XYZ file of C-alpha atoms in Angstrom:
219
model
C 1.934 7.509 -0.459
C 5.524 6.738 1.027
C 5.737 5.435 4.091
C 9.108 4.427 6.086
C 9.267 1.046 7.842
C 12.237 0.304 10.624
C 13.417 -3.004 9.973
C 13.190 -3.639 13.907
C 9.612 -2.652 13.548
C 9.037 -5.219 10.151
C 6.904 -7.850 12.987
C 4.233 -5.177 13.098
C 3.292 -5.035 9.424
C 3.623 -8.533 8.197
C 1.160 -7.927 5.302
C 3.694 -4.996 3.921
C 6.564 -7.081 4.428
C 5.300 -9.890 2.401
C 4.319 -7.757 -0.413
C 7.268 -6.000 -0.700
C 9.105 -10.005 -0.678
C 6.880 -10.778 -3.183
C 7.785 -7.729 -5.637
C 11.508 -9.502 -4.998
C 10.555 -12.481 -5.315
C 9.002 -11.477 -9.212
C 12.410 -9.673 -10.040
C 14.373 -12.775 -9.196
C 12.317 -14.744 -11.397
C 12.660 -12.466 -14.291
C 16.223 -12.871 -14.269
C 17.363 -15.141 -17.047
C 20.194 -17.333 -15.921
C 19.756 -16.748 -12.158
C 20.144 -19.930 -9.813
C 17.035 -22.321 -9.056
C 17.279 -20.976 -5.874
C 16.256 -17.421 -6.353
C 12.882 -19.069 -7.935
C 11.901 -19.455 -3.979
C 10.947 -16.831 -0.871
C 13.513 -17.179 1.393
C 16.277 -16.403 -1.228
C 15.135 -12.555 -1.754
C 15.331 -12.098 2.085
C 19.693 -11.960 2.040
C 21.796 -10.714 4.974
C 21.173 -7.303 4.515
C 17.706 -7.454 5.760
C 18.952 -8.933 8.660
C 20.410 -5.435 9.811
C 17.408 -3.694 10.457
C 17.074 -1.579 7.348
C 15.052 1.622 6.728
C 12.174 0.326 4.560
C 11.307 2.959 2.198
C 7.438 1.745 0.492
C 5.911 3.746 -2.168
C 1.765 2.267 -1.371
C -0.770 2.551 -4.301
C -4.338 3.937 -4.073
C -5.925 -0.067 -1.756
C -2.468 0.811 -0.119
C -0.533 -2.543 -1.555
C 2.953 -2.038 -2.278
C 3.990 -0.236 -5.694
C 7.375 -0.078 -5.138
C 10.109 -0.488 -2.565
C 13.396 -0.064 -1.509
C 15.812 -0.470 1.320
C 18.478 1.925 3.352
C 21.563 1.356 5.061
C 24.137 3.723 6.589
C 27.551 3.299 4.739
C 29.567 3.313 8.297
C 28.150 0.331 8.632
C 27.921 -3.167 6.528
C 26.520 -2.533 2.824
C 25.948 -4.423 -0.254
C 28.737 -1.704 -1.912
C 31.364 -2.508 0.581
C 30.450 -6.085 0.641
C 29.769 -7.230 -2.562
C 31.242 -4.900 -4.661
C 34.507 -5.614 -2.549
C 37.527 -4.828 -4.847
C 35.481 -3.203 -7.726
C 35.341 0.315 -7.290
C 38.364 2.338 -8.316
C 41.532 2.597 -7.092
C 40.208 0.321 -4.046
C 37.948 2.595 -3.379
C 35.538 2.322 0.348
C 32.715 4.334 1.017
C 32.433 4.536 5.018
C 30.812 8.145 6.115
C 28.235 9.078 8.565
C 27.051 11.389 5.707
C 26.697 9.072 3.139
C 23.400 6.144 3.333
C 22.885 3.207 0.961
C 19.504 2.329 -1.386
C 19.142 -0.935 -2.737
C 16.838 -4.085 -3.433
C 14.849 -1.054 -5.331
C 11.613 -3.097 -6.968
C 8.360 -2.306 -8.752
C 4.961 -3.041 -9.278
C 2.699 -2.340 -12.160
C -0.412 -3.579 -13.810
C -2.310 -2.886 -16.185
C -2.146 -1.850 -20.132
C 1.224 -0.471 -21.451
C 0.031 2.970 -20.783
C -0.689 2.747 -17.451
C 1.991 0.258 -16.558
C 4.314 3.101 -17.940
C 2.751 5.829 -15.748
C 2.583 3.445 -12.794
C 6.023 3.121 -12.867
C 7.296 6.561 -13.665
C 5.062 7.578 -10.186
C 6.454 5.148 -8.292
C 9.994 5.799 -9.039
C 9.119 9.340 -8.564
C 7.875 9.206 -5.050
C 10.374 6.794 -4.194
C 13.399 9.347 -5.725
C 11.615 12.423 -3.649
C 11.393 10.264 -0.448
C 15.396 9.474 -0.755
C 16.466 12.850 -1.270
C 13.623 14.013 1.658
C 14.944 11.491 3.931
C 18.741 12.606 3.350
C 18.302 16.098 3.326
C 16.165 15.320 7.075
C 19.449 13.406 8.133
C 21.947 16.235 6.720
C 23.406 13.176 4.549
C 25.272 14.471 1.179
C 25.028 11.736 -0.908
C 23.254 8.869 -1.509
C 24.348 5.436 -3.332
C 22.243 3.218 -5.460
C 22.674 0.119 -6.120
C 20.497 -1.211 -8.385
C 20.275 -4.633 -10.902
C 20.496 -4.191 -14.620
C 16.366 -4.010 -14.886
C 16.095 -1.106 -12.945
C 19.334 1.234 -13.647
C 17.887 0.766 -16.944
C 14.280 1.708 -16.244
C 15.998 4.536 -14.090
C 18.648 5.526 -16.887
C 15.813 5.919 -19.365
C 14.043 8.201 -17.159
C 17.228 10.610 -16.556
C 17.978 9.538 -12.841
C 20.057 7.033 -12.771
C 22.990 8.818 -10.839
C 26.559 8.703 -11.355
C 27.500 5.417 -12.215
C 30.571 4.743 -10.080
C 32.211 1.362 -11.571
C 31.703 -1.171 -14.423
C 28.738 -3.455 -13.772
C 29.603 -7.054 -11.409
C 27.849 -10.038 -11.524
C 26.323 -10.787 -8.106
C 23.894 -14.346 -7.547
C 23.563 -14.171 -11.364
C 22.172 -10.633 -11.840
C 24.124 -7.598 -13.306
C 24.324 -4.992 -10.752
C 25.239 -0.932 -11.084
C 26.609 0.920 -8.247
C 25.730 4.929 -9.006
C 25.639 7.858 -6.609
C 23.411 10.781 -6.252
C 24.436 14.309 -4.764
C 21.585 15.025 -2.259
C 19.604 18.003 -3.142
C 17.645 19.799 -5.904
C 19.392 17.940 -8.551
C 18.295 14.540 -7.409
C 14.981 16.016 -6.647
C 14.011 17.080 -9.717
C 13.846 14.296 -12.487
C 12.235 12.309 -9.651
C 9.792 15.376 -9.002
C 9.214 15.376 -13.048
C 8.122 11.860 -12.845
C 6.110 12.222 -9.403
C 3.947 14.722 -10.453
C 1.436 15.571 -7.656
C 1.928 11.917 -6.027
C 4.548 13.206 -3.262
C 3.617 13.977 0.199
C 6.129 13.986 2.904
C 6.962 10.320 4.209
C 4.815 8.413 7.127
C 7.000 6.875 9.689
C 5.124 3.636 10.110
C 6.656 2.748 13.576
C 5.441 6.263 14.910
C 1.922 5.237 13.887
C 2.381 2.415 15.672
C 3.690 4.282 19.237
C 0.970 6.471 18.741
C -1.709 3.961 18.317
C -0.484 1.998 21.818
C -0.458 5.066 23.575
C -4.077 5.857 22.560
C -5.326 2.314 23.460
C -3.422 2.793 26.995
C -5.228 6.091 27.466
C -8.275 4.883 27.045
């Protein structure tokens, strides 16, 4: 199940939030070499989060987070603009209305290797479908990624990795990969491939929510 999350709505489900913190939290502390500081919570919560991002949330079966992700608008402040500053070609700024940002893309699996590997090629698969859903919904073009070493590589293995658009750049000691996608049916469909039957349209949380007050009102 996907479900979407307005950061200005993030109060109302404190038990998602912290989950999907805590699936940070384990990718900080996988990287070798990052700083002491990334070992703790309130270093995976950066500025970013601080704009009222879309929460994307792939949920598993007892509805914890799998898998998770965050978008921004590029006409606005993004991790591309900001902290790969300088990097991209020829000086190159992405600012559009058409154009949104994914990043802070983590995972959850458990169990045996099997599993794990299924777990994870379902949850990248929803969460692929929901991006390309959610663009084509907001007549967007393209999408950027930008994702650490960890998971362009879990994503490059799997054939959806996007178009990688400049040489890797060290950022709070983790390698990280800005790509871009081309909204449409060839983002959807190595994302599809790994989905399988796990993709159903996304659940705007805060709509639940609006709904749900309105209800207790009524009655």
């Amino acid at each position: 199940m996907i479900v979407l999350l307005p950061g200005e709505s993030r109060a109302l489900f404190p038990r998602l939030m912290d989950e999907m913190y805590d699936l940070r939290l384990g990718a900080a502390r996988a990287h070798a070499g990052r700083p002491s500081a990334a070992v703790h919570r309130l270093a995976v919560v950066d500025y970013f989060d601080s704009l009222d991002p879309l929460y994307v949330l792939a949920l598993d079966e007892r509805k914890g987070v799998a898998g998770a992700l965050r978008l921004l608008p590029t006409a606005g402040v993004t991790m591309l603009n900001a902290a790969f500053a300088g990097g991209l070609p020829d000086g190159l700024r992405v600012e559009s209305p058409l154009i949104w940002e994914a990043s802070r893309l983590t995972l959850h699996a458990v169990g045996d290797a099997r599993a794990t590997e299924a777990a994870i090629d379902r949850t990248i698969g929803q969460l692929g479908v929901a991006l390309n859903t959610i663009a084509e919904t907001a007549a967007l073009t393209h999408m950027i990624g930008v994702f650490d070493r960890s998971m362009h590589r879990l994503l490059s293995h799997r054939g959806c990795a996007g178009e990688t658009l400049a040489p890797p750049m060290r950022i709070d000691g983790a390698d990280m990969f800005a790509v871009l996608y081309e909204v449409g049916a060839a983002m959807n469909a190595p994302f599809k491939s790994l989905a399988g039957d796990a993709t159903a349209p996304p659940i705007n949380l805060a709509d639940l929510e609006r709904l749900r007050q309105t209800g207790c009102r009524r009655s």
